[in-house]
PDB file of C-alpha atoms and ligand atoms in Angstrom:
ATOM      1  CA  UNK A   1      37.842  89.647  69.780  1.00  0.00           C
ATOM      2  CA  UNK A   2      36.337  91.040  72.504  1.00  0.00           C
ATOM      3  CA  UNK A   3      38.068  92.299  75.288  1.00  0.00           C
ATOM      4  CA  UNK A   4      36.058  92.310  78.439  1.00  0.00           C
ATOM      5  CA  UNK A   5      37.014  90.240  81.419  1.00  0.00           C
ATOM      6  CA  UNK A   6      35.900  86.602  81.009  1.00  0.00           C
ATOM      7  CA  UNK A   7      33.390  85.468  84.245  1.00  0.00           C
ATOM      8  CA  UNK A   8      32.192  82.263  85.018  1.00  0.00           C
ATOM      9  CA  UNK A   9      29.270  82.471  87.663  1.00  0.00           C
ATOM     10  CA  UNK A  10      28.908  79.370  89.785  1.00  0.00           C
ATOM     11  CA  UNK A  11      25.500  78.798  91.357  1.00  0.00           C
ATOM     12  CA  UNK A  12      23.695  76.404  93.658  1.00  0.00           C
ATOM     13  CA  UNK A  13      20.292  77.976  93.807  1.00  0.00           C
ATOM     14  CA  UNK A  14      18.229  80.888  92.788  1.00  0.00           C
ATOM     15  CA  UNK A  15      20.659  82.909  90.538  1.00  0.00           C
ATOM     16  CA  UNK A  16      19.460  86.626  91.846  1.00  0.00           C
ATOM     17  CA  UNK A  17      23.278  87.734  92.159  1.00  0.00           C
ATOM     18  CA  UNK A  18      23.777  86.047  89.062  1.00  0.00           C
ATOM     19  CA  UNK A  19      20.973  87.977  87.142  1.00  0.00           C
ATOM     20  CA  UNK A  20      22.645  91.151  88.686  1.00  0.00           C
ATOM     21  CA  UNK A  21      25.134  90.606  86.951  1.00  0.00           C
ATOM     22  CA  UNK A  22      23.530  89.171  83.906  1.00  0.00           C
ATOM     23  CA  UNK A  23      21.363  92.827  83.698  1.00  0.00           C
ATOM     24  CA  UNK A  24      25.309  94.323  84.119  1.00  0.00           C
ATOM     25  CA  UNK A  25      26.612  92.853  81.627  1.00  0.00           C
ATOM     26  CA  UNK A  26      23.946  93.411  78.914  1.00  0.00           C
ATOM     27  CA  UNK A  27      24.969  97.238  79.158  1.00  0.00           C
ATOM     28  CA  UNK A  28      27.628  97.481  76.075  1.00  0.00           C
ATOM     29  CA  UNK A  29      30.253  99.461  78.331  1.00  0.00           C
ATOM     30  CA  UNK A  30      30.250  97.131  81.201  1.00  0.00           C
ATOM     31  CA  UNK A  31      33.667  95.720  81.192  1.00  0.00           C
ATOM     32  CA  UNK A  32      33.264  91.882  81.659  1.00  0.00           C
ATOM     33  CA  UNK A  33      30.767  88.914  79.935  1.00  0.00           C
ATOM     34  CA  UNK A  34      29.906  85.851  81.381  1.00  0.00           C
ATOM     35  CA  UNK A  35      30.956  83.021  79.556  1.00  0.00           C
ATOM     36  CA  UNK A  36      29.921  80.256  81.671  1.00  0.00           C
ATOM     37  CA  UNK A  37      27.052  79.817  84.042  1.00  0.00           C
ATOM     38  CA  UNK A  38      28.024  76.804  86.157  1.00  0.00           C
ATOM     39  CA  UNK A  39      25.505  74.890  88.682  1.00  0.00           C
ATOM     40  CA  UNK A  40      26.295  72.190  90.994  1.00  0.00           C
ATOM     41  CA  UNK A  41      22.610  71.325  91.776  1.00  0.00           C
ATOM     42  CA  UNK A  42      20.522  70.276  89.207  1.00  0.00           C
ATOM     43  CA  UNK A  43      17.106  72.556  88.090  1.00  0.00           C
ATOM     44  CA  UNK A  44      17.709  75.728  89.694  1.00  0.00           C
ATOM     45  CA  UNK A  45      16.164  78.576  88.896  1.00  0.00           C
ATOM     46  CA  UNK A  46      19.536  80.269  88.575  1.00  0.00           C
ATOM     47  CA  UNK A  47      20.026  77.741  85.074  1.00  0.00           C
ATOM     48  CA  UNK A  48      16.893  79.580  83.821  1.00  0.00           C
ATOM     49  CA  UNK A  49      18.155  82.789  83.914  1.00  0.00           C
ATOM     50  CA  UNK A  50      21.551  81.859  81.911  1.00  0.00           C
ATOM     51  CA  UNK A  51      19.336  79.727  79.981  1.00  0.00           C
ATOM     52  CA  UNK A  52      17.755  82.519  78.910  1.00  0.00           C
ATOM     53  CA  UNK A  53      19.870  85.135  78.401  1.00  0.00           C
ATOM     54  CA  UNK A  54      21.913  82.586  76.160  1.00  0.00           C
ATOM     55  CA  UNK A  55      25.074  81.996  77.742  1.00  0.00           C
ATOM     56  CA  UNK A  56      26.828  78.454  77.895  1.00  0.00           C
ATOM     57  CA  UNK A  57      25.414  76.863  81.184  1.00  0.00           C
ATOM     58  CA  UNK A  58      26.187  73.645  82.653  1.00  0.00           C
ATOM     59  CA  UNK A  59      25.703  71.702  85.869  1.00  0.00           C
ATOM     60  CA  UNK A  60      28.425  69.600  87.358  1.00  0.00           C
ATOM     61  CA  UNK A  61      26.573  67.600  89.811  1.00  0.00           C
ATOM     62  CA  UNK A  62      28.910  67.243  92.344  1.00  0.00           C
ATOM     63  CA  UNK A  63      26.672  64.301  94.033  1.00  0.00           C
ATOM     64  CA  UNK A  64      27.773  62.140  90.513  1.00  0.00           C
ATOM     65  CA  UNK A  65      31.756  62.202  92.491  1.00  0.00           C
ATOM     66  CA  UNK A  66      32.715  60.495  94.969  1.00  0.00           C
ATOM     67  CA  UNK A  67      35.230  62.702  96.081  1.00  0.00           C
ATOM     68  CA  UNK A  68      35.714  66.351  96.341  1.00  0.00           C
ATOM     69  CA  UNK A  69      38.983  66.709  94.283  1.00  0.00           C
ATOM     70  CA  UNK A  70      37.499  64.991  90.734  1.00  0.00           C
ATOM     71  CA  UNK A  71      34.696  67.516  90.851  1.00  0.00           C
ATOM     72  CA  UNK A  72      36.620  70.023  91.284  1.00  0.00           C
ATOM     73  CA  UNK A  73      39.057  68.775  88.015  1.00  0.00           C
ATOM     74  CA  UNK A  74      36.091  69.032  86.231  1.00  0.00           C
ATOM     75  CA  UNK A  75      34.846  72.067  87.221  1.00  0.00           C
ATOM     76  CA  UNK A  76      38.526  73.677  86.978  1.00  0.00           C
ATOM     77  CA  UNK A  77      38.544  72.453  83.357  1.00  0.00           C
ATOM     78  CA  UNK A  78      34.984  73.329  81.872  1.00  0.00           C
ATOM     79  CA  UNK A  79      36.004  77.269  83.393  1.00  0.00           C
ATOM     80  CA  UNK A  80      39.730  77.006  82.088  1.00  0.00           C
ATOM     81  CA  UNK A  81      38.269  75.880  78.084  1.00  0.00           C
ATOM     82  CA  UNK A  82      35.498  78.449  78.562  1.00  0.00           C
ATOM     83  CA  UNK A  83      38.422  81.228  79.043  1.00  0.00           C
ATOM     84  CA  UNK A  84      37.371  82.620  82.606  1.00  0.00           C
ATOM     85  CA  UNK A  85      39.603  85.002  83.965  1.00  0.00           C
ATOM     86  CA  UNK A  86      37.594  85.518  86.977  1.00  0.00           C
ATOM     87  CA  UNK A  87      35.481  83.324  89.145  1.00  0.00           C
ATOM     88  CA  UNK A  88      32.657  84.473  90.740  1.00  0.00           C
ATOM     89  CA  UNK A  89      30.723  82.268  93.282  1.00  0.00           C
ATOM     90  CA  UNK A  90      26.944  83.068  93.938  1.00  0.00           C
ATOM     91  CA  UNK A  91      24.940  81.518  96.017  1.00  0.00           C
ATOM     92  CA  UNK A  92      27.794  78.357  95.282  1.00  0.00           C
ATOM     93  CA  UNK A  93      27.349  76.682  98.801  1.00  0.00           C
ATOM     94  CA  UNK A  94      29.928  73.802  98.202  1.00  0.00           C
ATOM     95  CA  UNK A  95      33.349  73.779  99.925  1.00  0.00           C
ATOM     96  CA  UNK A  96      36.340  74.049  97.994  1.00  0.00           C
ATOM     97  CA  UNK A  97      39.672  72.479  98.616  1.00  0.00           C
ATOM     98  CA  UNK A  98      42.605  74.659  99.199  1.00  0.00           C
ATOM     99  CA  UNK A  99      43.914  72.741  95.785  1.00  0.00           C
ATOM    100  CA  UNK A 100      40.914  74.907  93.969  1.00  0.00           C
ATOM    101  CA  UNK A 101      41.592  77.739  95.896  1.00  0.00           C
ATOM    102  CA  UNK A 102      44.736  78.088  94.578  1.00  0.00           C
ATOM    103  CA  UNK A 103      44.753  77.282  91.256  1.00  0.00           C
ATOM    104  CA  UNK A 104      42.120  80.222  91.136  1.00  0.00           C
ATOM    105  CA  UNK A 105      44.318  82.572  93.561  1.00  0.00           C
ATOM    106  CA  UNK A 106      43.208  86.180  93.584  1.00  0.00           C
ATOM    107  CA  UNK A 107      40.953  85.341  90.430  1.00  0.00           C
ATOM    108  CA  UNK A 108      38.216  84.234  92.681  1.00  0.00           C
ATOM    109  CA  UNK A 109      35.609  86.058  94.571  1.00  0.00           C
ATOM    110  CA  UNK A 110      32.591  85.643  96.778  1.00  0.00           C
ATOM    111  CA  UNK A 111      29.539  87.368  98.388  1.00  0.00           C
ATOM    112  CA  UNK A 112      28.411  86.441 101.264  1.00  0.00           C
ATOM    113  CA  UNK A 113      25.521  87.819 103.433  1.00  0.00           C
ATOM    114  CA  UNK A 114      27.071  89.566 106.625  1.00  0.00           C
ATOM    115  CA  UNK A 115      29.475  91.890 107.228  1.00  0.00           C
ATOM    116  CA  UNK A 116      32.533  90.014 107.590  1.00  0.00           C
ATOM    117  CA  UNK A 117      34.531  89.027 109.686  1.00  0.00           C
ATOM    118  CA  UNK A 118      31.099  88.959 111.649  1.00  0.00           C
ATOM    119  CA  UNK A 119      28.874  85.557 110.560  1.00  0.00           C
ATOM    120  CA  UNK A 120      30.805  83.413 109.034  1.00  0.00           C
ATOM    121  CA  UNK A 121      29.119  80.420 107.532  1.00  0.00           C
ATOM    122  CA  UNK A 122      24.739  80.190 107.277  1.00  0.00           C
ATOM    123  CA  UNK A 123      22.038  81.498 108.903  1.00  0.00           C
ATOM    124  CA  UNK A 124      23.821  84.463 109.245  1.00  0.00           C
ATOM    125  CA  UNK A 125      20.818  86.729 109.474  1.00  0.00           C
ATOM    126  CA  UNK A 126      18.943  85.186 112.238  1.00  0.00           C
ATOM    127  CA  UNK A 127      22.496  85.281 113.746  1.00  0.00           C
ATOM    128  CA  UNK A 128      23.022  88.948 113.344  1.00  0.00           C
ATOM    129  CA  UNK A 129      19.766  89.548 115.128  1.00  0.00           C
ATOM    130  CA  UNK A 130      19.926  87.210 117.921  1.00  0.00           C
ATOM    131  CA  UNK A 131      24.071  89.068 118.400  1.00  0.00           C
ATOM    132  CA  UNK A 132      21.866  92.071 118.683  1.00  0.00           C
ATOM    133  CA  UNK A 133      24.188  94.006 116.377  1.00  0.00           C
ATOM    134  CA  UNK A 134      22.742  97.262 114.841  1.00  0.00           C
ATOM    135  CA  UNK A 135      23.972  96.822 111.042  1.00  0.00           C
ATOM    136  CA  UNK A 136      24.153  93.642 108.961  1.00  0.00           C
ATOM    137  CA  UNK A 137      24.969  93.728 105.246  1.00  0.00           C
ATOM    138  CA  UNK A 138      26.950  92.347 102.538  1.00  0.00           C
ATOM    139  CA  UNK A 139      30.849  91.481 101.444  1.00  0.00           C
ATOM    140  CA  UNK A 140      32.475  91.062  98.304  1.00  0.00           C
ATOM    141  CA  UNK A 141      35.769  89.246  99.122  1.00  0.00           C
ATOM    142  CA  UNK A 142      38.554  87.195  97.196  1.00  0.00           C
ATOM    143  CA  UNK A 143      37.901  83.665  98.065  1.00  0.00           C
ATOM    144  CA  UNK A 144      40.599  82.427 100.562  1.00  0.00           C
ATOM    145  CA  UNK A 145      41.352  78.500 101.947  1.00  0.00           C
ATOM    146  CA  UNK A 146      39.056  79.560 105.044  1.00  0.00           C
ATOM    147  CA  UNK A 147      35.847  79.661 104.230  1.00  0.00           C
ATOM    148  CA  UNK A 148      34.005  83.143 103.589  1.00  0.00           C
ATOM    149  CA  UNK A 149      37.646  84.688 104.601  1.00  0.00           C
ATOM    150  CA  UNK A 150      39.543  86.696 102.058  1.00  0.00           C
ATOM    151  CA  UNK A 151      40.685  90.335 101.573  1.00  0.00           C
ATOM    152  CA  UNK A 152      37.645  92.269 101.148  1.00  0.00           C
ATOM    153  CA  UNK A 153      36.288  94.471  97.924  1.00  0.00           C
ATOM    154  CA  UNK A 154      32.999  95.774  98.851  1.00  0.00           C
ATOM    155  CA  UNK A 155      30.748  96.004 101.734  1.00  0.00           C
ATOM    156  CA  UNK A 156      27.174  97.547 101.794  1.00  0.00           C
ATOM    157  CA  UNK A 157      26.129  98.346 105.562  1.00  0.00           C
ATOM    158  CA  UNK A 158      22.233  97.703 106.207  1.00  0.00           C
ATOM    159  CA  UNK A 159      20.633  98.699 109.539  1.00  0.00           C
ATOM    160  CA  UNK A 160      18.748  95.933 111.543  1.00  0.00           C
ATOM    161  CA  UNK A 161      15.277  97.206 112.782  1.00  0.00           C
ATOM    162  CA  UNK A 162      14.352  96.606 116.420  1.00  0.00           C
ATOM    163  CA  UNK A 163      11.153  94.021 114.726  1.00  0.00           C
ATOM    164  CA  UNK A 164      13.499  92.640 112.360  1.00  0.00           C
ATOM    165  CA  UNK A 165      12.802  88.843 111.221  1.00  0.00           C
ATOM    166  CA  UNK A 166      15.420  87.110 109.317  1.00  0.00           C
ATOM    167  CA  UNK A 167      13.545  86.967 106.174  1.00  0.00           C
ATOM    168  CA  UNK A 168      12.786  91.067 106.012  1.00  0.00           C
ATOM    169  CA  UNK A 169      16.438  91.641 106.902  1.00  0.00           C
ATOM    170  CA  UNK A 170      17.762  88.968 104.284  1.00  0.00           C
ATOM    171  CA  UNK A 171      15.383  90.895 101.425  1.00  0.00           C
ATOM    172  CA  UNK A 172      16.843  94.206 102.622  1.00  0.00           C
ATOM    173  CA  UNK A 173      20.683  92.759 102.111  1.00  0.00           C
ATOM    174  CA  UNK A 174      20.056  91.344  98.784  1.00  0.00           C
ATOM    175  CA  UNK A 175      18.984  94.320  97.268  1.00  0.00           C
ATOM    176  CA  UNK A 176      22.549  95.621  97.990  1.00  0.00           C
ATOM    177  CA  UNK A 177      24.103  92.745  97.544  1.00  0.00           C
ATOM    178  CA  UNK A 178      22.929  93.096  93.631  1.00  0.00           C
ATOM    179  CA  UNK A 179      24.541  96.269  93.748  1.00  0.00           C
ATOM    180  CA  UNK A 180      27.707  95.207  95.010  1.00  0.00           C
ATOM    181  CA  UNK A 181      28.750  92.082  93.005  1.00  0.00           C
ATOM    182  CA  UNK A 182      28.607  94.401  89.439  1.00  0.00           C
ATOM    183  CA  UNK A 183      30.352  97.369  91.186  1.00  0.00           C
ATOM    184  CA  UNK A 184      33.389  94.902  92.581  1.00  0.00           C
ATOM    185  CA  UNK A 185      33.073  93.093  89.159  1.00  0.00           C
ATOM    186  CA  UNK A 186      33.518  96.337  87.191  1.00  0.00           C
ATOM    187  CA  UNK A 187      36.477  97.654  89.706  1.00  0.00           C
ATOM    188  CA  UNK A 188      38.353  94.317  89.303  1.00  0.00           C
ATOM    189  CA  UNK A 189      37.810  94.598  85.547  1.00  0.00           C
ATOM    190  CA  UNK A 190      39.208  97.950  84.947  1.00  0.00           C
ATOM    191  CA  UNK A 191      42.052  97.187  86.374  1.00  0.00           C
ATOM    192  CA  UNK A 192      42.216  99.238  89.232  1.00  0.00           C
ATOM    193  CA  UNK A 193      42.684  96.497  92.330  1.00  0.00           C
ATOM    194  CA  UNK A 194      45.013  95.292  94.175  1.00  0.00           C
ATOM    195  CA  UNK A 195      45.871  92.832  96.858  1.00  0.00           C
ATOM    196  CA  UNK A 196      48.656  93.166  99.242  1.00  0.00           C
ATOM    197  CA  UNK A 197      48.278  90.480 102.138  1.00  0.00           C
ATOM    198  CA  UNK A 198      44.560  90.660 103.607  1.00  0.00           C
ATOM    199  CA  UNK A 199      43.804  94.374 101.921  1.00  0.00           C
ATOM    200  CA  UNK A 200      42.852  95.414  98.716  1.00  0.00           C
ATOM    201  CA  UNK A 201      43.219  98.873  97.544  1.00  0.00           C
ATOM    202  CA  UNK A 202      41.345 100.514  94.776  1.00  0.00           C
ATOM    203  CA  UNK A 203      42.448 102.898  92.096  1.00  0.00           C
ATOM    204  CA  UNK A 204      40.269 106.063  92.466  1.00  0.00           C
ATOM    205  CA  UNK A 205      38.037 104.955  95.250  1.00  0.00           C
ATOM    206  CA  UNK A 206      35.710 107.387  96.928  1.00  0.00           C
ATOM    207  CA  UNK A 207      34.838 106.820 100.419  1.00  0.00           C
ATOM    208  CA  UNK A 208      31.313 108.184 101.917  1.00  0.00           C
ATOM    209  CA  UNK A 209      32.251 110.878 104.337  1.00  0.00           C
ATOM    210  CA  UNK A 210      29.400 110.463 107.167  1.00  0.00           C
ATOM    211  CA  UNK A 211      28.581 107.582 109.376  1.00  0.00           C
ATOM    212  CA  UNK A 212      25.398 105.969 110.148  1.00  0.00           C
ATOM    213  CA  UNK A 213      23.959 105.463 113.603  1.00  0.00           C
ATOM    214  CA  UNK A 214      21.421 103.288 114.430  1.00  0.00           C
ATOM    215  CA  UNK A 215      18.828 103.868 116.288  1.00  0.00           C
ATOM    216  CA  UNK A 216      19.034 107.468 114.390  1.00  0.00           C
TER     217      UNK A 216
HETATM  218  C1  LIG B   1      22.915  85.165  98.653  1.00  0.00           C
HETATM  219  O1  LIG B   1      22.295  85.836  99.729  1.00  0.00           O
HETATM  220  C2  LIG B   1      24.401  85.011  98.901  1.00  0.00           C
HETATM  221  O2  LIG B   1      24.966  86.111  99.568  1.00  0.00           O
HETATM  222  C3  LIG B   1      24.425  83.777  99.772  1.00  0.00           C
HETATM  223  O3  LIG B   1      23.469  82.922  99.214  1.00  0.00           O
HETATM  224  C4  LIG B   1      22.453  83.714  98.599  1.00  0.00           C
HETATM  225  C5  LIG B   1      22.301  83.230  97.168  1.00  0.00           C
HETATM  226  O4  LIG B   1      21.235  83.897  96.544  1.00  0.00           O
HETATM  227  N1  LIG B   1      25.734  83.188  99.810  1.00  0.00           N
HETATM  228  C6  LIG B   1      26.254  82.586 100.860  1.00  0.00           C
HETATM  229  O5  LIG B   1      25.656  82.447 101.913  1.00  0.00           O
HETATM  230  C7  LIG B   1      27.669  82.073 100.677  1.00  0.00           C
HETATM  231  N2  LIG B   1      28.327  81.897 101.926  1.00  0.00           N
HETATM  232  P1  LIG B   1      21.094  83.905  94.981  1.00  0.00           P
HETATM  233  O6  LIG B   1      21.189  82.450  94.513  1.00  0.00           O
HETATM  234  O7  LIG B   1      19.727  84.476  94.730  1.00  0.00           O
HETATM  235  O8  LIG B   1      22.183  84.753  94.420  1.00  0.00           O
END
């Protein structure tokens, strides 16, 4: 029996963190599979990519509940008979209840496109611009009751240009964002994290030594 750490991806869209991890994952040492790909929108790109690298996908439609709460049995029990050990949401842009939250406590994680604490929420880089800020980027995080709030794995810093548009700084992020989601995946699945209060330490880390400015 195999044994890698058990993911189940949730998606809502295109799938490009999920294919990053997908493209992980078909390297042999990598220590975690996907064993579920799980959509809560119907015909997403995202459901082609599982599709086709051949790993049990579903879609739990979350507009066939009327409440929050039954979807969220459901999806809590297609992840729990698939074996998943960790979540990881990816592009999932549906609430969940503090009742999900915690069944999936500290076996749950997110990325989301800012540096966070900064930009909560959407639109977050037309938001980073219009703050003026110099750096934007990306955050791994355990997923917390609050929403894109958690103690944090990974961050990737990316500079904001002085002509930046939302779109060109959004492609810039996501190329490190693909980077980001195997390398917390991998940490978390060798064993060497863990959480005390809002921090996570990791086993072995190294740290860059020099800081970037921006403008250089
Ligand atoms: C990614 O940029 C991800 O960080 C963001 O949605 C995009 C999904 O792209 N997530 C959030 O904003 C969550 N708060 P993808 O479907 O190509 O992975």
């Amino acid at each position: 029996m195999s044994r890698k750490l058990k993911l189940g991806v949730l998606i809502s869209g295109r799938g490009s963190n999920l294919q990053s991890l997908i493209d992980a994952t078909q390297d042999d040492s990598f220590p975690a599979e996907i064993v579920m790909v799980i959509s809560n929108v119907p015909d997403v790109a995202g459901l082609d990519r599982s599709a086709k690298a051949n790993i049990p996908t579903t879609v739990i439609n979350h507009q066939d509940f009327d409440d929050r709460e039954p979807f969220e049995d459901v999806l809590h029990d297609a992840l729990s008979e698939a074996g998943v050990k960790l979540v990881c949401l990816a592009g999932f842009m549906r609430i969940l209840t503090d009742g999900f939250v915690s069944r999936w406590l500290d076996k749950m994680i997110n990325i989301h496109p800012s540096l966070l604490p900064s930009f909560k929420g959407l639109h977050t880089h037309e938001r980073a611009i219009e703050a003026g800020v110099r750096f934007s980027g990306c955050t791994i995080h355990f997923v917390r009751p609050e929403m894109d709030d958690g103690p944090i794995i990974a961050q990737a810093t990316v500079p904001i240009r002085q002509d930046d548009t939302p779109d060109a700084l959004a492609a810039r992020v996501l190329v490190e964002e693909h980077k980001i989601y195997p390398l917390a995946v991998r940490m978390i699945a060798e064993g060497r994290i863990s959480i005390t209060g809002s921090q996570v330490t990791i086993k072995g880390a190294v740290n860059p030594d020099s800081a970037v400015i921006n403008p250089a």
